[in-house]
């Protein structure tokens, strides 16, 4: 039986049909969380790359990328800092579309997303396929603003939102999992909000994270 | 030996009002683990029906204060957790906590470290206060400046302690700016953060400072962009954003 705080009750019932992962609360805002200054990337210099364990790397300029087939997607998103936001409105390119442009080597099982400004975050490849992940270019009908990761960010709604790398520049395919920026700073290697995988200590024990201390 | 992030049941040993909307909760921990200045704890409330809410709160106390931590909490309108802490929690009550958490927005605090430029908006001062208290308790002499943006004189969290620190320590400079209303006779800044203000703060710290910026998103965006424009490298500018949703 967990500890109960006397007199504490949920203050805000959530929208009908939506579910909050454990410990989360709903917000109507779109909070900004970034570890340093916001990079501003001129579109003429922008490029997006798929590299690492691929038969040959792929690269797109801004115009080339915008010529790819796009789709709308309206996910609920969940930040590890405890806010969740329902029915966000995005447009962008599915990772499935991008993966049609490269031949992955069979040992590719993990991905490191890397960003302008030096941010990185790691994901299992399986979490990016089958309609689960996008490169978002528009939010709420407008180009994605720089504070929210524009011109383009990774959007992986079923994981905590730090996995949705802002200012994304490319994906590197890897055979072994490696921690990215926040993961190196003690956050979960996977980040499933429904399992409350917030910190490394919340991950299934492995020899690597058993010795990890925040 | 428990795992570092197990939840533990802390006891509220004191509650101090800081401003009309900010209180400090002193929490005795059965498992005190030394933290680094800038880290936070997660606090979890559980309702009788099993509903749980969690929030992260920065640690205000320095690592030298052992056996307990202090969390300084701002009351947020409609805040589910802050509202409960303000109305429902008294000395002697228990609260579930886990931490310390966070490995990035921390000040490493060595005597040879660069000067320290702290920029705070409102309750964003809390993790920066932990850095200043740590610097003082550890006897470090790094040049340090705090540029603190508040709306009104009633909202200066830790005012007496900050003023006493600035009076006693020639290596620490306190710069307050009042954005809505200044105290009578105030000769200092009375405007939002701008380039001139940040340039003056940087000029107090010869050598390239390490910067920690914490506050509402708009202030953090402005300050970080202006510090970049001062020529400080991105790696020297660490930010933490307290949005209006940080209830």
Short mmCIF file of C-alpha atoms in Angstrom, two decimals:
data_model
loop_
_atom_site.label_atom_id
_atom_site.label_comp_id
_atom_site.label_asym_id
_atom_site.label_seq_id
_atom_site.Cartn_x
_atom_site.Cartn_y
_atom_site.Cartn_z
CA UNK A 1 0.00 0.00 0.00
CA UNK A 2 1.62 3.26 -1.09
CA UNK A 3 1.81 6.31 1.11
CA UNK A 4 -1.32 8.49 0.86
CA UNK A 5 -1.28 12.28 1.33
CA UNK A 6 -4.36 13.10 3.37
CA UNK A 7 -6.69 15.55 1.68
CA UNK A 8 -5.00 15.28 -1.74
CA UNK A 9 -7.23 14.75 -4.79
CA UNK A 10 -6.86 15.25 -8.51
CA UNK A 11 -7.70 18.86 -9.24
CA UNK A 12 -8.10 18.70 -12.99
CA UNK A 13 -9.92 15.80 -14.59
CA UNK A 14 -8.45 15.17 -18.04
CA UNK A 15 -10.25 15.59 -21.35
CA UNK A 16 -12.60 12.79 -22.21
CA UNK A 17 -10.94 10.03 -24.20
CA UNK A 18 -7.40 11.01 -23.27
CA UNK A 19 -5.25 9.27 -20.73
CA UNK A 20 -2.42 10.71 -18.72
CA UNK A 21 0.63 8.54 -18.07
CA UNK A 22 1.50 8.16 -14.37
CA UNK A 23 2.66 11.33 -12.61
CA UNK A 24 1.77 13.60 -15.55
CA UNK A 25 -0.62 16.57 -15.69
CA UNK A 26 -2.31 18.18 -18.68
CA UNK A 27 -1.24 21.60 -19.92
CA UNK A 28 -2.72 23.80 -22.64
CA UNK A 29 0.59 25.66 -23.19
CA UNK A 30 3.54 24.37 -25.12
CA UNK A 31 6.40 24.74 -22.64
CA UNK A 32 9.96 25.13 -23.92
CA UNK A 33 12.74 23.11 -22.33
CA UNK A 34 16.26 23.39 -23.63
CA UNK A 35 19.61 23.03 -21.94
CA UNK A 36 21.28 26.03 -23.59
CA UNK A 37 20.76 28.83 -26.08
CA UNK A 38 18.40 28.27 -29.03
CA UNK A 39 20.29 27.56 -32.29
CA UNK A 40 19.11 29.54 -35.32
CA UNK A 41 19.77 27.64 -38.55
CA UNK A 42 19.55 29.46 -41.89
CA UNK A 43 17.54 27.29 -44.28
CA UNK A 44 20.16 27.64 -47.04
CA UNK A 45 22.64 25.83 -44.77
CA UNK A 46 20.20 23.28 -43.40
CA UNK A 47 20.64 19.64 -44.27
CA UNK A 48 19.37 16.33 -42.97
CA UNK A 49 21.41 13.13 -43.05
CA UNK A 50 20.96 9.41 -42.52
CA UNK A 51 24.32 7.82 -41.78
CA UNK A 52 26.14 5.15 -39.81
CA UNK A 53 25.19 1.53 -40.56
CA UNK A 54 23.66 2.17 -43.99
CA UNK A 55 24.89 0.86 -47.36
CA UNK A 56 25.25 4.48 -48.50
CA UNK A 57 24.32 7.64 -46.57
CA UNK A 58 21.43 9.87 -47.65
CA UNK A 59 21.35 13.65 -47.45
CA UNK A 60 18.65 16.23 -48.17
CA UNK A 61 18.75 20.02 -48.50
CA UNK A 62 15.80 22.04 -47.13
CA UNK A 63 14.12 22.16 -50.54
CA UNK A 64 14.73 18.49 -51.21
CA UNK A 65 13.38 17.56 -47.80
CA UNK A 66 10.23 19.65 -48.30
CA UNK A 67 9.60 17.84 -51.58
CA UNK A 68 9.22 14.52 -49.71
CA UNK A 69 5.69 13.22 -49.07
CA UNK A 70 4.30 14.84 -45.92
CA UNK A 71 1.53 13.93 -43.57
CA UNK A 72 -0.42 15.42 -40.70
CA UNK A 73 -0.27 13.79 -37.28
CA UNK A 74 -2.01 14.73 -34.04
CA UNK A 75 -0.33 13.01 -31.13
CA UNK A 76 -0.57 13.45 -27.38
CA UNK A 77 2.91 14.35 -26.12
CA UNK A 78 4.45 13.77 -22.71
CA UNK A 79 7.43 15.62 -21.22
CA UNK A 80 9.56 14.06 -18.49
CA UNK A 81 9.15 17.33 -16.55
CA UNK A 82 5.56 16.09 -15.96
CA UNK A 83 3.43 18.01 -18.47
CA UNK A 84 1.39 16.30 -21.15
CA UNK A 85 -0.35 17.99 -24.04
CA UNK A 86 -3.20 16.39 -25.94
CA UNK A 87 -3.99 16.56 -29.67
CA UNK A 88 -0.97 18.53 -30.85
CA UNK A 89 -1.14 19.41 -34.56
CA UNK A 90 1.89 18.66 -36.70
CA UNK A 91 2.90 18.17 -40.33
CA UNK A 92 6.03 16.44 -41.39
CA UNK A 93 7.74 13.46 -42.94
CA UNK A 94 7.33 9.97 -41.56
CA UNK A 95 10.52 8.13 -40.65
CA UNK A 96 9.13 5.25 -42.73
CA UNK A 97 9.33 7.55 -45.77
CA UNK A 98 12.94 8.48 -44.99
CA UNK A 99 13.97 4.89 -44.41
CA UNK A 100 12.85 4.01 -47.96
CA UNK A 101 15.87 6.04 -49.12
CA UNK A 102 18.54 3.96 -47.41
CA UNK A 103 19.49 0.31 -47.19
CA UNK A 104 20.15 -0.41 -43.49
CA UNK A 105 22.84 -2.91 -42.57
CA UNK A 106 21.35 -5.87 -40.67
CA UNK A 107 23.24 -5.05 -37.45
CA UNK A 108 21.62 -1.58 -37.22
CA UNK A 109 19.42 -1.79 -34.10
CA UNK A 110 19.79 1.61 -32.45
CA UNK A 111 19.73 5.22 -33.57
CA UNK A 112 21.46 8.37 -32.35
CA UNK A 113 19.60 11.52 -33.35
CA UNK A 114 22.00 14.46 -33.62
CA UNK A 115 21.14 18.13 -33.78
CA UNK A 116 22.43 21.56 -34.66
CA UNK A 117 23.82 22.92 -31.41
CA UNK A 118 25.27 19.53 -30.42
CA UNK A 119 22.25 17.85 -28.80
CA UNK A 120 21.98 14.07 -29.14
CA UNK A 121 19.47 11.45 -28.03
CA UNK A 122 19.38 7.68 -28.51
CA UNK A 123 16.45 5.46 -29.51
CA UNK A 124 15.92 1.84 -30.46
CA UNK A 125 15.34 1.65 -34.24
CA UNK A 126 12.09 -0.24 -33.58
CA UNK A 127 10.69 2.88 -31.87
CA UNK A 128 11.07 4.92 -35.07
CA UNK A 129 9.33 2.57 -37.54
CA UNK A 130 5.74 1.70 -38.47
CA UNK A 131 4.24 5.18 -38.21
CA UNK A 132 5.67 5.87 -34.76
CA UNK A 133 8.03 8.74 -35.62
CA UNK A 134 8.27 11.82 -37.83
CA UNK A 135 10.42 14.78 -38.71
CA UNK A 136 8.06 17.63 -37.83
CA UNK A 137 8.26 20.81 -39.93
CA UNK A 138 4.98 22.54 -39.07
CA UNK A 139 3.20 22.99 -35.76
CA UNK A 140 -0.37 24.27 -35.52
CA UNK A 141 -0.41 25.16 -39.22
CA UNK A 142 2.77 27.26 -39.14
CA UNK A 143 6.47 26.59 -39.65
CA UNK A 144 7.93 25.18 -36.44
CA UNK A 145 9.52 28.02 -34.43
CA UNK A 146 13.16 27.90 -33.34
CA UNK A 147 12.28 27.62 -29.61
CA UNK A 148 10.32 24.46 -30.35
CA UNK A 149 13.09 23.01 -32.49
CA UNK A 150 12.48 24.56 -35.90
CA UNK A 151 13.13 24.37 -38.72
CA UNK A 152 12.78 20.62 -38.14
CA UNK A 153 12.63 18.33 -35.12
CA UNK A 154 12.26 14.66 -34.54
CA UNK A 155 8.81 13.80 -33.12
CA UNK A 156 8.46 10.44 -31.36
CA UNK A 157 5.23 10.92 -29.43
CA UNK A 158 5.12 7.58 -27.65
CA UNK A 159 8.37 8.34 -25.76
CA UNK A 160 9.11 11.22 -23.37
CA UNK A 161 9.61 14.31 -25.44
CA UNK A 162 13.35 14.76 -24.82
CA UNK A 163 13.74 11.89 -27.33
CA UNK A 164 12.10 14.17 -29.94
CA UNK A 165 15.35 15.97 -30.74
CA UNK A 166 14.94 19.66 -31.59
CA UNK A 167 16.93 21.20 -34.48
CA UNK A 168 17.53 17.69 -35.77
CA UNK A 169 20.29 17.36 -38.32
CA UNK A 170 20.32 13.63 -38.86
CA UNK A 171 20.14 10.09 -37.58
CA UNK A 172 23.09 7.75 -37.13
CA UNK A 173 22.33 4.02 -37.19
CA UNK A 174 24.27 1.93 -34.67
CA UNK A 175 24.65 -1.71 -33.64
CA UNK A 176 24.84 -0.98 -29.91
CA UNK A 177 22.89 1.44 -27.76
CA UNK A 178 24.80 4.52 -26.59
CA UNK A 179 23.59 7.32 -24.30
CA UNK A 180 22.87 10.74 -25.80
CA UNK A 181 22.96 14.09 -24.00
CA UNK A 182 20.30 13.71 -21.30
CA UNK A 183 20.88 9.96 -21.06
CA UNK A 184 24.51 10.74 -20.17
CA UNK A 185 23.08 13.05 -17.52
CA UNK A 186 21.08 10.33 -15.82
CA UNK A 187 17.92 10.01 -17.91
CA UNK A 188 16.43 6.76 -19.16
CA UNK A 189 17.92 5.00 -22.19
CA UNK A 190 14.35 4.37 -23.47
CA UNK A 191 11.88 6.86 -21.93
CA UNK A 192 8.46 5.14 -22.13
CA UNK A 193 6.00 7.45 -20.27
CA UNK A 194 3.56 4.62 -19.61
CA UNK A 195 6.26 2.68 -17.75
CA UNK A 196 7.53 5.93 -16.17
CA UNK A 197 11.04 5.36 -17.52
CA UNK A 198 12.25 8.80 -16.46
CA UNK A 199 15.74 8.18 -15.14
CA UNK A 200 18.45 5.62 -15.74
CA UNK A 201 17.61 4.06 -12.39
CA UNK A 202 14.06 3.41 -13.71
CA UNK A 203 15.38 1.26 -16.59
CA UNK A 204 15.53 -2.50 -16.37
CA UNK A 205 18.77 -3.34 -14.54
CA UNK A 206 21.71 -4.01 -16.86
CA UNK A 207 25.39 -4.19 -16.01
CA UNK A 208 25.74 -0.71 -17.52
CA UNK A 209 23.09 1.12 -15.52
CA UNK A 210 23.54 -0.89 -12.32
CA UNK A 211 26.66 1.13 -11.62
CA UNK A 212 25.16 4.37 -12.87
CA UNK A 213 24.61 7.10 -10.30
CA UNK A 214 22.89 10.43 -10.76
CA UNK B 1 22.03 0.35 0.69
CA UNK B 2 19.07 1.68 -1.24
CA UNK B 3 19.19 2.53 -4.93
CA UNK B 4 19.84 6.19 -5.63
CA UNK B 5 16.37 6.96 -6.91
CA UNK B 6 14.12 5.08 -4.53
CA UNK B 7 11.23 7.11 -3.19
CA UNK B 8 11.66 8.02 0.45
CA UNK B 9 9.32 9.50 3.01
CA UNK B 10 10.61 12.88 4.16
CA UNK B 11 9.26 14.76 7.19
CA UNK B 12 8.47 18.46 7.02
CA UNK B 13 10.53 20.02 9.82
CA UNK B 14 9.89 23.71 9.05
CA UNK B 15 7.97 25.89 6.61
CA UNK B 16 9.24 29.41 5.94
CA UNK B 17 7.30 32.03 3.99
CA UNK B 18 9.68 33.74 1.52
CA UNK B 19 7.20 36.00 -0.30
CA UNK B 20 3.38 36.06 -0.37
CA UNK B 21 3.43 33.32 -3.02
CA UNK B 22 6.63 31.44 -2.21
CA UNK B 23 7.42 29.13 0.70
CA UNK B 24 10.46 27.09 1.65
CA UNK B 25 9.81 23.58 2.95
CA UNK B 26 12.59 22.08 5.08
CA UNK B 27 12.48 18.30 4.71
CA UNK B 28 14.24 15.81 6.93
CA UNK B 29 15.38 12.82 4.87
CA UNK B 30 15.83 9.31 6.22
CA UNK B 31 18.37 8.78 3.38
CA UNK B 32 20.27 12.01 2.81
CA UNK B 33 22.43 11.84 -0.31
CA UNK B 34 24.80 14.72 -1.01
CA UNK B 35 23.58 16.73 -3.99
CA UNK B 36 25.27 19.16 -6.32
CA UNK B 37 24.09 22.75 -6.41
CA UNK B 38 21.49 23.07 -9.16
CA UNK B 39 19.98 19.58 -8.87
CA UNK B 40 16.33 18.86 -8.08
CA UNK B 41 14.12 16.39 -6.27
CA UNK B 42 10.89 14.90 -7.57
CA UNK B 43 7.96 15.14 -5.17
CA UNK B 44 4.99 12.76 -5.49
CA UNK B 45 1.52 13.16 -4.01
CA UNK B 46 -0.87 10.21 -3.81
CA UNK B 47 -4.64 10.56 -3.38
CA UNK B 48 -6.71 7.98 -1.49
CA UNK B 49 -8.04 6.70 -4.85
CA UNK B 50 -4.49 6.04 -6.06
CA UNK B 51 -4.17 9.11 -8.32
CA UNK B 52 -0.63 10.44 -8.27
CA UNK B 53 0.90 13.74 -9.30
CA UNK B 54 4.61 14.48 -9.50
CA UNK B 55 6.55 17.69 -9.84
CA UNK B 56 10.25 18.56 -9.85
CA UNK B 57 11.51 21.17 -7.40
CA UNK B 58 15.00 22.63 -7.28
CA UNK B 59 17.01 22.17 -4.12
CA UNK B 60 17.64 25.51 -2.43
CA UNK B 61 19.93 24.27 0.34
CA UNK B 62 23.65 23.67 -0.17
CA UNK B 63 25.21 20.19 -0.02
CA UNK B 64 26.87 21.23 3.26
CA UNK B 65 23.44 21.22 4.94
CA UNK B 66 23.24 17.49 5.59
CA UNK B 67 20.36 15.29 6.69
CA UNK B 68 17.75 17.56 5.17
CA UNK B 69 17.01 19.54 2.05
CA UNK B 70 15.11 22.74 1.46
CA UNK B 71 12.72 23.08 -1.47
CA UNK B 72 11.45 26.56 -2.30
CA UNK B 73 8.08 26.35 -4.02
CA UNK B 74 6.03 29.00 -5.81
CA UNK B 75 2.24 28.80 -5.57
CA UNK B 76 0.90 28.40 -9.10
CA UNK B 77 -2.71 29.35 -9.92
CA UNK B 78 -4.68 26.11 -10.14
CA UNK B 79 -1.48 24.31 -9.16
CA UNK B 80 -2.36 20.80 -8.16
CA UNK B 81 0.82 20.12 -6.21
CA UNK B 82 1.86 23.63 -5.14
CA UNK B 83 -1.74 24.30 -4.01
CA UNK B 84 -1.69 21.21 -1.81
CA UNK B 85 1.72 22.09 -0.38
CA UNK B 86 0.55 25.61 0.48
CA UNK B 87 -2.81 24.66 1.98
CA UNK B 88 -2.54 21.07 3.08
CA UNK B 89 0.95 20.58 4.47
CA UNK B 90 2.11 21.41 8.02
CA UNK B 91 5.23 20.76 10.07
CA UNK B 92 5.32 17.08 10.99
CA UNK B 93 3.61 15.91 7.78
CA UNK B 94 5.33 13.48 5.47
CA UNK B 95 6.02 13.81 1.74
CA UNK B 96 7.37 11.32 -0.78
CA UNK B 97 10.55 12.43 -2.53
CA UNK B 98 13.27 11.02 -4.74
CA UNK B 99 16.55 12.52 -5.81
CA UNK B 100 18.88 14.26 -6.14
CA UNK B 101 18.37 14.38 -9.91
CA UNK B 102 20.08 16.21 -12.75
CA UNK B 103 23.63 16.23 -14.00
CA UNK B 104 23.68 19.23 -16.31
CA UNK B 105 22.39 22.40 -14.65
CA UNK B 106 24.91 22.05 -11.83
CA UNK B 107 27.85 24.18 -10.82
CA UNK B 108 31.00 22.05 -10.39
CA UNK B 109 32.31 24.56 -7.81
CA UNK B 110 36.08 24.26 -7.70
CA UNK B 111 38.32 27.10 -6.53
CA UNK B 112 39.88 27.29 -10.01
CA UNK B 113 36.54 27.55 -11.77
CA UNK B 114 35.58 30.46 -13.98
CA UNK B 115 33.63 33.37 -12.55
CA UNK B 116 29.96 32.65 -12.07
CA UNK B 117 27.21 34.67 -13.75
CA UNK B 118 23.75 33.78 -12.47
CA UNK B 119 20.65 35.17 -14.17
CA UNK B 120 17.29 34.53 -12.54
CA UNK B 121 13.69 35.42 -13.19
CA UNK B 122 11.31 35.00 -10.23
CA UNK B 123 11.45 31.55 -8.65
CA UNK B 124 14.22 30.65 -11.11
CA UNK B 125 16.52 31.97 -8.40
CA UNK B 126 16.11 28.77 -6.36
CA UNK B 127 18.78 26.50 -7.95
CA UNK B 128 21.06 29.55 -8.28
CA UNK B 129 20.68 30.20 -4.55
CA UNK B 130 21.91 26.68 -3.89
CA UNK B 131 25.03 27.58 -5.92
CA UNK B 132 25.58 30.81 -3.95
CA UNK B 133 25.03 29.08 -0.61
CA UNK B 134 27.42 26.32 -1.63
CA UNK B 135 30.02 28.86 -2.74
CA UNK B 136 29.75 30.59 0.63
CA UNK B 137 29.70 27.46 2.79
CA UNK B 138 32.62 25.91 0.89
CA UNK B 139 34.63 29.13 1.26
CA UNK B 140 35.06 29.50 -2.52
CA UNK B 141 36.15 32.90 -3.81
CA UNK B 142 35.11 32.68 -7.47
CA UNK B 143 33.87 36.07 -8.59
CA UNK B 144 30.10 35.81 -8.76
CA UNK B 145 27.19 37.99 -9.82
CA UNK B 146 23.45 37.42 -9.62
CA UNK B 147 21.21 39.39 -11.96
CA UNK B 148 17.72 38.86 -10.56
CA UNK B 149 14.61 40.02 -12.42
CA UNK B 150 11.45 40.41 -10.34
CA UNK B 151 8.21 42.25 -10.93
CA UNK B 152 7.77 44.00 -7.56
CA UNK B 153 9.68 44.46 -4.28
CA UNK B 154 7.38 41.95 -2.57
CA UNK B 155 8.61 39.18 -4.87
CA UNK B 156 12.34 39.15 -4.05
CA UNK B 157 12.86 35.62 -2.78
CA UNK B 158 15.76 35.35 -0.24
CA UNK B 159 16.08 39.16 -0.19
CA UNK B 160 17.68 39.54 3.26
CA UNK B 161 20.12 36.71 2.77
CA UNK B 162 21.15 37.96 -0.70
CA UNK B 163 21.66 41.50 0.56
CA UNK B 164 23.67 40.29 3.54
CA UNK B 165 25.81 38.12 1.28
CA UNK B 166 26.46 41.03 -1.08
CA UNK B 167 27.36 43.30 1.87
CA UNK B 168 29.77 40.77 3.39
CA UNK B 169 31.47 39.45 0.26
CA UNK B 170 33.26 41.88 -2.09
CA UNK B 171 33.56 39.08 -4.68
CA UNK B 172 29.77 38.76 -5.01
CA UNK B 173 27.62 41.36 -6.76
CA UNK B 174 23.82 41.45 -6.50
CA UNK B 175 21.94 43.19 -9.31
CA UNK B 176 18.16 43.34 -9.00
CA UNK B 177 15.88 44.68 -11.69
CA UNK B 178 12.23 45.48 -10.97
CA UNK B 179 10.10 45.13 -14.08
CA UNK B 180 6.78 46.50 -12.77
CA UNK B 181 7.36 48.47 -9.59
CA UNK B 182 10.60 49.35 -7.76
CA UNK B 183 10.93 50.21 -4.07
CA UNK B 184 10.81 53.93 -3.18
CA UNK B 185 14.11 55.63 -3.89
CA UNK B 186 15.44 52.69 -5.93
CA UNK B 187 18.45 53.75 -7.98
CA UNK B 188 19.06 50.43 -9.75
CA UNK B 189 17.52 48.79 -12.80
CA UNK B 190 13.80 49.10 -13.40
CA UNK B 191 13.20 47.36 -16.72
CA UNK B 192 13.20 43.94 -18.32
CA UNK B 193 16.54 42.27 -19.01
CA UNK B 194 18.28 43.81 -21.99
CA UNK B 195 21.64 43.84 -23.74
CA UNK B 196 23.05 46.77 -21.73
CA UNK B 197 22.16 45.11 -18.42
CA UNK B 198 23.79 41.81 -19.38
CA UNK B 199 26.86 43.60 -20.70
CA UNK B 200 27.22 45.36 -17.34
CA UNK B 201 26.85 42.07 -15.49
CA UNK B 202 29.45 40.35 -17.71
CA UNK B 203 31.82 43.31 -17.22
CA UNK B 204 31.79 42.68 -13.44
CA UNK B 205 33.43 39.30 -14.07
CA UNK B 206 36.84 39.54 -15.78
CA UNK B 207 37.56 36.34 -17.65
CA UNK B 208 34.84 34.48 -19.48
CA UNK B 209 32.15 33.54 -16.92
CA UNK B 210 30.21 30.30 -16.67
CA UNK B 211 26.54 31.33 -16.92
CA UNK B 212 23.48 29.71 -15.37
CA UNK B 213 20.15 31.16 -16.48
CA UNK B 214 16.90 30.06 -14.84
CA UNK B 215 13.41 31.48 -15.00
CA UNK B 216 10.37 31.73 -17.24
CA UNK B 217 10.89 30.73 -20.86
CA UNK B 218 10.77 34.28 -22.28
CA UNK B 219 13.41 35.56 -19.88
CA UNK B 220 15.66 32.55 -20.44
CA UNK B 221 15.40 32.86 -24.23
CA UNK B 222 16.23 36.57 -24.04
CA UNK B 223 19.12 36.20 -21.62
CA UNK B 224 20.70 33.23 -23.39
CA UNK B 225 20.50 34.93 -26.79
CA UNK B 226 21.98 38.17 -25.39
CA UNK B 227 24.81 36.30 -23.66
CA UNK B 228 25.63 34.60 -26.97
CA UNK B 229 25.67 38.05 -28.56
CA UNK B 230 28.20 39.13 -25.87
CA UNK B 231 30.52 36.56 -27.43
CA UNK B 232 30.16 33.91 -24.73
CA UNK B 233 30.43 30.37 -26.11
CA UNK B 234 27.25 28.28 -26.12
CA UNK B 235 28.93 25.75 -23.84
CA UNK B 236 29.32 28.44 -21.16
CA UNK B 237 25.57 29.18 -21.08
CA UNK B 238 23.41 26.66 -19.24
CA UNK B 239 19.68 27.20 -19.05
CA UNK B 240 16.76 25.84 -17.10
CA UNK B 241 13.23 26.99 -17.85
CA UNK B 242 10.45 27.32 -15.32
CA UNK B 243 7.34 27.60 -17.43
CA UNK B 244 4.00 28.84 -16.17
CA UNK B 245 3.02 25.18 -16.16
CA UNK B 246 5.62 24.29 -13.56
CA UNK B 247 2.89 23.86 -10.97
#
